[in-house]
XYZ file of N, CA, C and O in Angstrom:
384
model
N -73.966 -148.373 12.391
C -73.889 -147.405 13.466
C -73.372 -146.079 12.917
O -72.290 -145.885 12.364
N -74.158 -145.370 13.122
C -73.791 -143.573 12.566
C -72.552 -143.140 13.641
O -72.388 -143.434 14.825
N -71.917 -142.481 12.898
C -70.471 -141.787 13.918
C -71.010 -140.114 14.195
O -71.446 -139.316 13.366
N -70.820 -139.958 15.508
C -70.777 -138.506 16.390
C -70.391 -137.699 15.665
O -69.720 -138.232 14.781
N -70.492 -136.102 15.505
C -69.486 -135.388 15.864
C -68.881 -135.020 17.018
O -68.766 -135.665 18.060
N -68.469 -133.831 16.725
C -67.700 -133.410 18.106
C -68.764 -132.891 19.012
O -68.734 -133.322 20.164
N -69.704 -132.036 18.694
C -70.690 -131.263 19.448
C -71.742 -132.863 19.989
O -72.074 -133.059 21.158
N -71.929 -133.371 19.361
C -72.648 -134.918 19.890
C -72.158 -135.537 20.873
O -72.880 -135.753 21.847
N -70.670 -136.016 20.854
C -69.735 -136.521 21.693
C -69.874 -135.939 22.930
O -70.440 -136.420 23.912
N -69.266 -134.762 22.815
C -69.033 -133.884 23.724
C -70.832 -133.569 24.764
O -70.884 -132.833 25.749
N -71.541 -134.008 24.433
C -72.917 -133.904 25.053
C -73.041 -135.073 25.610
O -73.409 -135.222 26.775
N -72.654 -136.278 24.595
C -73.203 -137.575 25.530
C -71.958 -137.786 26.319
O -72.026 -138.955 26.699
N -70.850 -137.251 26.761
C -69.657 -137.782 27.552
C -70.471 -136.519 29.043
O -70.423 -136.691 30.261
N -71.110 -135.380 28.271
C -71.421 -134.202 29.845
C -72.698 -134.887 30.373
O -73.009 -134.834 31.563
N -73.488 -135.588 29.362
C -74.694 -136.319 30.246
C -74.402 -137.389 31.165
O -75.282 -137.610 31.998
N -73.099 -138.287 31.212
C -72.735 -139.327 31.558
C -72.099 -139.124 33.011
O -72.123 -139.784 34.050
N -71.278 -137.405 32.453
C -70.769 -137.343 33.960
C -70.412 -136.114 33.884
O -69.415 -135.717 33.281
N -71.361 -135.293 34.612
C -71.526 -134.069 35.030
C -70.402 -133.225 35.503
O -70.504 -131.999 35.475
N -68.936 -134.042 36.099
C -68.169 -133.880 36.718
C -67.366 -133.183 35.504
O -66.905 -132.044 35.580
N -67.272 -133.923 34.506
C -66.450 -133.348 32.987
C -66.763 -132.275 32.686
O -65.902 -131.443 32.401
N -67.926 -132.017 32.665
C -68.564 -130.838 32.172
C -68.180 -129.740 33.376
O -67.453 -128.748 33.320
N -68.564 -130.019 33.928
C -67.552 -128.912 35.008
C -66.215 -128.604 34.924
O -65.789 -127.525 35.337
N -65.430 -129.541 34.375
C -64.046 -129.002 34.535
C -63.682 -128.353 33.126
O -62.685 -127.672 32.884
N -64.823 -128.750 32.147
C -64.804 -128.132 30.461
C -65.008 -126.611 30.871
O -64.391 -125.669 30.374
N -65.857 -126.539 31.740
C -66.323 -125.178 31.660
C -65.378 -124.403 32.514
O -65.206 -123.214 32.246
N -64.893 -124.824 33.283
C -63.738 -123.853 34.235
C -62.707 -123.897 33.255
O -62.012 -122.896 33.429
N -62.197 -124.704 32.133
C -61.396 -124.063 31.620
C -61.454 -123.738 29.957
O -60.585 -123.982 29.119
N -62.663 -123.159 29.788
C -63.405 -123.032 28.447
C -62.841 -121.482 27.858
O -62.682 -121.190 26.673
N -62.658 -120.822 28.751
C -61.566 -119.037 28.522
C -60.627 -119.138 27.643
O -60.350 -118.544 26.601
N -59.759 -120.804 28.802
C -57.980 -120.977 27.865
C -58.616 -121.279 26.455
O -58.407 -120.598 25.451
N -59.459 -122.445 26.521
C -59.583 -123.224 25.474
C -59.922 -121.915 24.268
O -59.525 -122.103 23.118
N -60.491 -120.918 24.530
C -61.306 -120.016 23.907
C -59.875 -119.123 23.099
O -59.717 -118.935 21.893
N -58.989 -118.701 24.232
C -58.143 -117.733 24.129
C -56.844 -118.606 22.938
O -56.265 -118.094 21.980
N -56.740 -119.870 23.410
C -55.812 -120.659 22.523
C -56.053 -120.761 20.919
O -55.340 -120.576 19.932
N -57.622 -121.209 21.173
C -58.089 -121.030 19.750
C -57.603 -120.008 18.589
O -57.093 -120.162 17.480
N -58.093 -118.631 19.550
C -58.158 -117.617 18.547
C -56.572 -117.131 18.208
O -56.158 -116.456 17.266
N -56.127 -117.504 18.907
C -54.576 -116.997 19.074
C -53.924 -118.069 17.927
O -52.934 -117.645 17.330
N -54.399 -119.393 17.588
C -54.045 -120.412 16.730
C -54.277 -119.791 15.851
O -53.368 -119.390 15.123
N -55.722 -119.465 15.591
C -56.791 -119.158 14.247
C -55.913 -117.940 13.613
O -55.413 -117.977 12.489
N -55.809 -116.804 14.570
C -55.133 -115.856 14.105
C -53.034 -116.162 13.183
O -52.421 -115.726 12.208
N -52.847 -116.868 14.013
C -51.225 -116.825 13.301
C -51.896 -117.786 12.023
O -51.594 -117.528 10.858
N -52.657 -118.702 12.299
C -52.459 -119.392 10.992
C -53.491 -118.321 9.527
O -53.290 -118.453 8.320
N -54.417 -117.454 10.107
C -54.661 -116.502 8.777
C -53.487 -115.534 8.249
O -53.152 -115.279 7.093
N -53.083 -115.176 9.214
C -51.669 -114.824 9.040
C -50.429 -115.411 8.073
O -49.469 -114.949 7.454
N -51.197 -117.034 8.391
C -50.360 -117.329 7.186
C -48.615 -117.436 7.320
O -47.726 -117.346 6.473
N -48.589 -117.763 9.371
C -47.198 -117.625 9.719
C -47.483 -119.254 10.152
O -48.553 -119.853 10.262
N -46.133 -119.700 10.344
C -45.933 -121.214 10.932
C -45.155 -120.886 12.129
O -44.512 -119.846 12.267
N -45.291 -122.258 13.373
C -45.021 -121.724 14.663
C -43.384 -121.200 14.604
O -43.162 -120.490 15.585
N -42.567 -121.305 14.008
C -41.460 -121.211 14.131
C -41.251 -119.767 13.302
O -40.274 -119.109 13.659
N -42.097 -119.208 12.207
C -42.271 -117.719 12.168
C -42.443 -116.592 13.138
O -41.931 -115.489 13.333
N -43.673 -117.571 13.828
C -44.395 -116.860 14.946
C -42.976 -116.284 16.187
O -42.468 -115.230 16.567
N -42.853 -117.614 16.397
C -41.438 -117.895 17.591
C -40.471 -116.867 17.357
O -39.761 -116.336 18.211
N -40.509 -116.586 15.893
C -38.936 -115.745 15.556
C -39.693 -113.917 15.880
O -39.198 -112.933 16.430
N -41.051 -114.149 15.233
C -41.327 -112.330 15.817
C -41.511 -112.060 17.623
O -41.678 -110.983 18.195
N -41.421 -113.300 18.160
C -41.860 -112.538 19.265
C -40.940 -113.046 20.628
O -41.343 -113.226 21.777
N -39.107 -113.260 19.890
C -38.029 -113.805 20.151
C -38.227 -114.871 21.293
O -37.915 -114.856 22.483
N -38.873 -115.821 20.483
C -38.935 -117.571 21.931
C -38.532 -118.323 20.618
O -38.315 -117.847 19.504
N -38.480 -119.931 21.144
C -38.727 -120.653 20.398
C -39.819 -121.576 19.546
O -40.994 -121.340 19.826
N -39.618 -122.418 18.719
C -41.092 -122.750 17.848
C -41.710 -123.527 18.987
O -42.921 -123.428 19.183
N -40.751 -124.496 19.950
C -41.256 -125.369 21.410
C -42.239 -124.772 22.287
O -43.181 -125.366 22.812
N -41.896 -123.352 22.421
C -43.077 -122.697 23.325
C -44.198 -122.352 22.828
O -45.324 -122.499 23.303
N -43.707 -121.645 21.351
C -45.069 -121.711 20.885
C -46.349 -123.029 20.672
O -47.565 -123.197 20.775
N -45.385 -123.587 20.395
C -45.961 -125.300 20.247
C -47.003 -125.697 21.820
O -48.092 -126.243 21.645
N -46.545 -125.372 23.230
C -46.640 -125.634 24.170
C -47.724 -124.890 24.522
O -48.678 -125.456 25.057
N -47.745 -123.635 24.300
C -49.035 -122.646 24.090
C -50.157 -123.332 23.423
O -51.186 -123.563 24.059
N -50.036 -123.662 22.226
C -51.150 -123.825 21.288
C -51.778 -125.390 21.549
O -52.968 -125.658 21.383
N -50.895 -126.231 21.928
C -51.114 -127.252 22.571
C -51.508 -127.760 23.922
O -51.628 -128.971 24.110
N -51.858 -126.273 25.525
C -52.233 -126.302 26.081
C -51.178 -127.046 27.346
O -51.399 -127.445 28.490
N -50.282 -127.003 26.706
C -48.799 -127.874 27.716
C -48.394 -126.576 28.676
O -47.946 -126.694 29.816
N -48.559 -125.728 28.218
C -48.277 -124.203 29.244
C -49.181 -123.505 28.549
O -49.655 -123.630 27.419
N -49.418 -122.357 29.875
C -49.976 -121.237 29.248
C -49.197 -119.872 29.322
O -48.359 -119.823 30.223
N -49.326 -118.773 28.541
C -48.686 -117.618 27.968
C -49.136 -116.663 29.153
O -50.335 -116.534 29.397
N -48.319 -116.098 29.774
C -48.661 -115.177 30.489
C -49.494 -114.283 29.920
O -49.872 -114.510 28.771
N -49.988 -112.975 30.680
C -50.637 -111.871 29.835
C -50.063 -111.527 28.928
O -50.303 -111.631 27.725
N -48.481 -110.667 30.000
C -47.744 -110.255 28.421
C -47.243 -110.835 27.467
O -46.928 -110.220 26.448
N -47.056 -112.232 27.618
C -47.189 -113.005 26.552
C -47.866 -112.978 24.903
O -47.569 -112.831 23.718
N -49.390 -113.333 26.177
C -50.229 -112.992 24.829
C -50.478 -111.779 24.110
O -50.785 -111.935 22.928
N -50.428 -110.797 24.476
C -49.934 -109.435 24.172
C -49.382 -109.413 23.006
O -49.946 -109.235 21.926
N -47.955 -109.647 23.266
C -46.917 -109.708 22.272
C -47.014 -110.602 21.099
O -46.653 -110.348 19.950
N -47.661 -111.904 21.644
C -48.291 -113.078 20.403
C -49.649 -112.257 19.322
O -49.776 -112.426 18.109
N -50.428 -111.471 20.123
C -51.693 -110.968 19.796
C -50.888 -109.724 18.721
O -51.150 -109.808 17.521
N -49.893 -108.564 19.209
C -49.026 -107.826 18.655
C -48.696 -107.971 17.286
O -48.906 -107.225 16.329
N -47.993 -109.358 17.397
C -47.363 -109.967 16.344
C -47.834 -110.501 15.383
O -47.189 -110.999 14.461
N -49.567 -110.435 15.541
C -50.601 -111.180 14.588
C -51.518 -110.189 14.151
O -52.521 -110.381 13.463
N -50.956 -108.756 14.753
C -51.753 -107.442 14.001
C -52.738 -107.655 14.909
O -53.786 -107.348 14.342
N -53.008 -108.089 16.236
C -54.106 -107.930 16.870
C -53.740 -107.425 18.115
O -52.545 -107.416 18.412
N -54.923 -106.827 19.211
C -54.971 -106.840 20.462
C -55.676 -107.421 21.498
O -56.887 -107.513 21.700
N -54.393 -107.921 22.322
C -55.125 -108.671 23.263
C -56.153 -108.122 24.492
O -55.761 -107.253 25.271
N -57.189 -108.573 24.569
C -58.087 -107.773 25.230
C -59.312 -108.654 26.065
O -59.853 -109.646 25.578
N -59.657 -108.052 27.511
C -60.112 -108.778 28.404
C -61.322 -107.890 28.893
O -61.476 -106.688 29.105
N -61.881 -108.691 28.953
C -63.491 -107.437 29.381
C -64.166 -108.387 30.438
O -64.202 -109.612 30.323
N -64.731 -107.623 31.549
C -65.234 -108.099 32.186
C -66.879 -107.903 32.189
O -67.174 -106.708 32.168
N -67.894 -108.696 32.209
C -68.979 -108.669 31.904
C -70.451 -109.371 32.560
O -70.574 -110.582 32.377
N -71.396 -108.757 33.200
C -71.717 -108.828 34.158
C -72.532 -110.844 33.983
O -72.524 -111.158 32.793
N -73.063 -111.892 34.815
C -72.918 -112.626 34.880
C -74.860 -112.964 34.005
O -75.678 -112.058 34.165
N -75.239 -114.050 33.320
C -76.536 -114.156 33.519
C -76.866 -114.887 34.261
O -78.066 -115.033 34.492
């Protein structure tokens, strides 16, 4: 038996039940916004408890962020985005 990836998985669990796939997609933004916000501290080349110390919280929240246990307010991410030489930024864009 050949093993899935993730993009495989993730297709035969939305064919099975349509209901999943709906709730993937209502929250596909966070999932999107968490990512890059991960991707970014770790090119950075900071660990969460670096991160924690530039943007005065602890390594727990950051942890809680990146792990989807809470989410970062705007100005939050701001200051996380700040602290990683980036800006956080939201565009609104018309629908297809």
């Amino acid at each position: 038996m050949r093993s899935m990836n993730h993009e495989e998985a993730k297709a035969l669990l939305f064919a099975k039940n349509p209901k999943v796939k709906e709730k993937y997609d209502e929250l596909e933004l966070e999932y999107q916004v968490k990512k890059e916000l991960i991707q970014a501290r770790i090119e950075k080349g900071l660990s969460q408890k670096e991160l924690a110390d530039l943007i005065g919280t602890g390594q727990s929240a950051v942890s809680r962020f990146e792990s989807s246990q809470s989410n970062p307010t705007m100005g939050q991410a701001q200051k996380i985005a700040s602290a990683l030489g980036k800006t956080f930024k939201i565009s609104l864009v018309a629908s297809l």
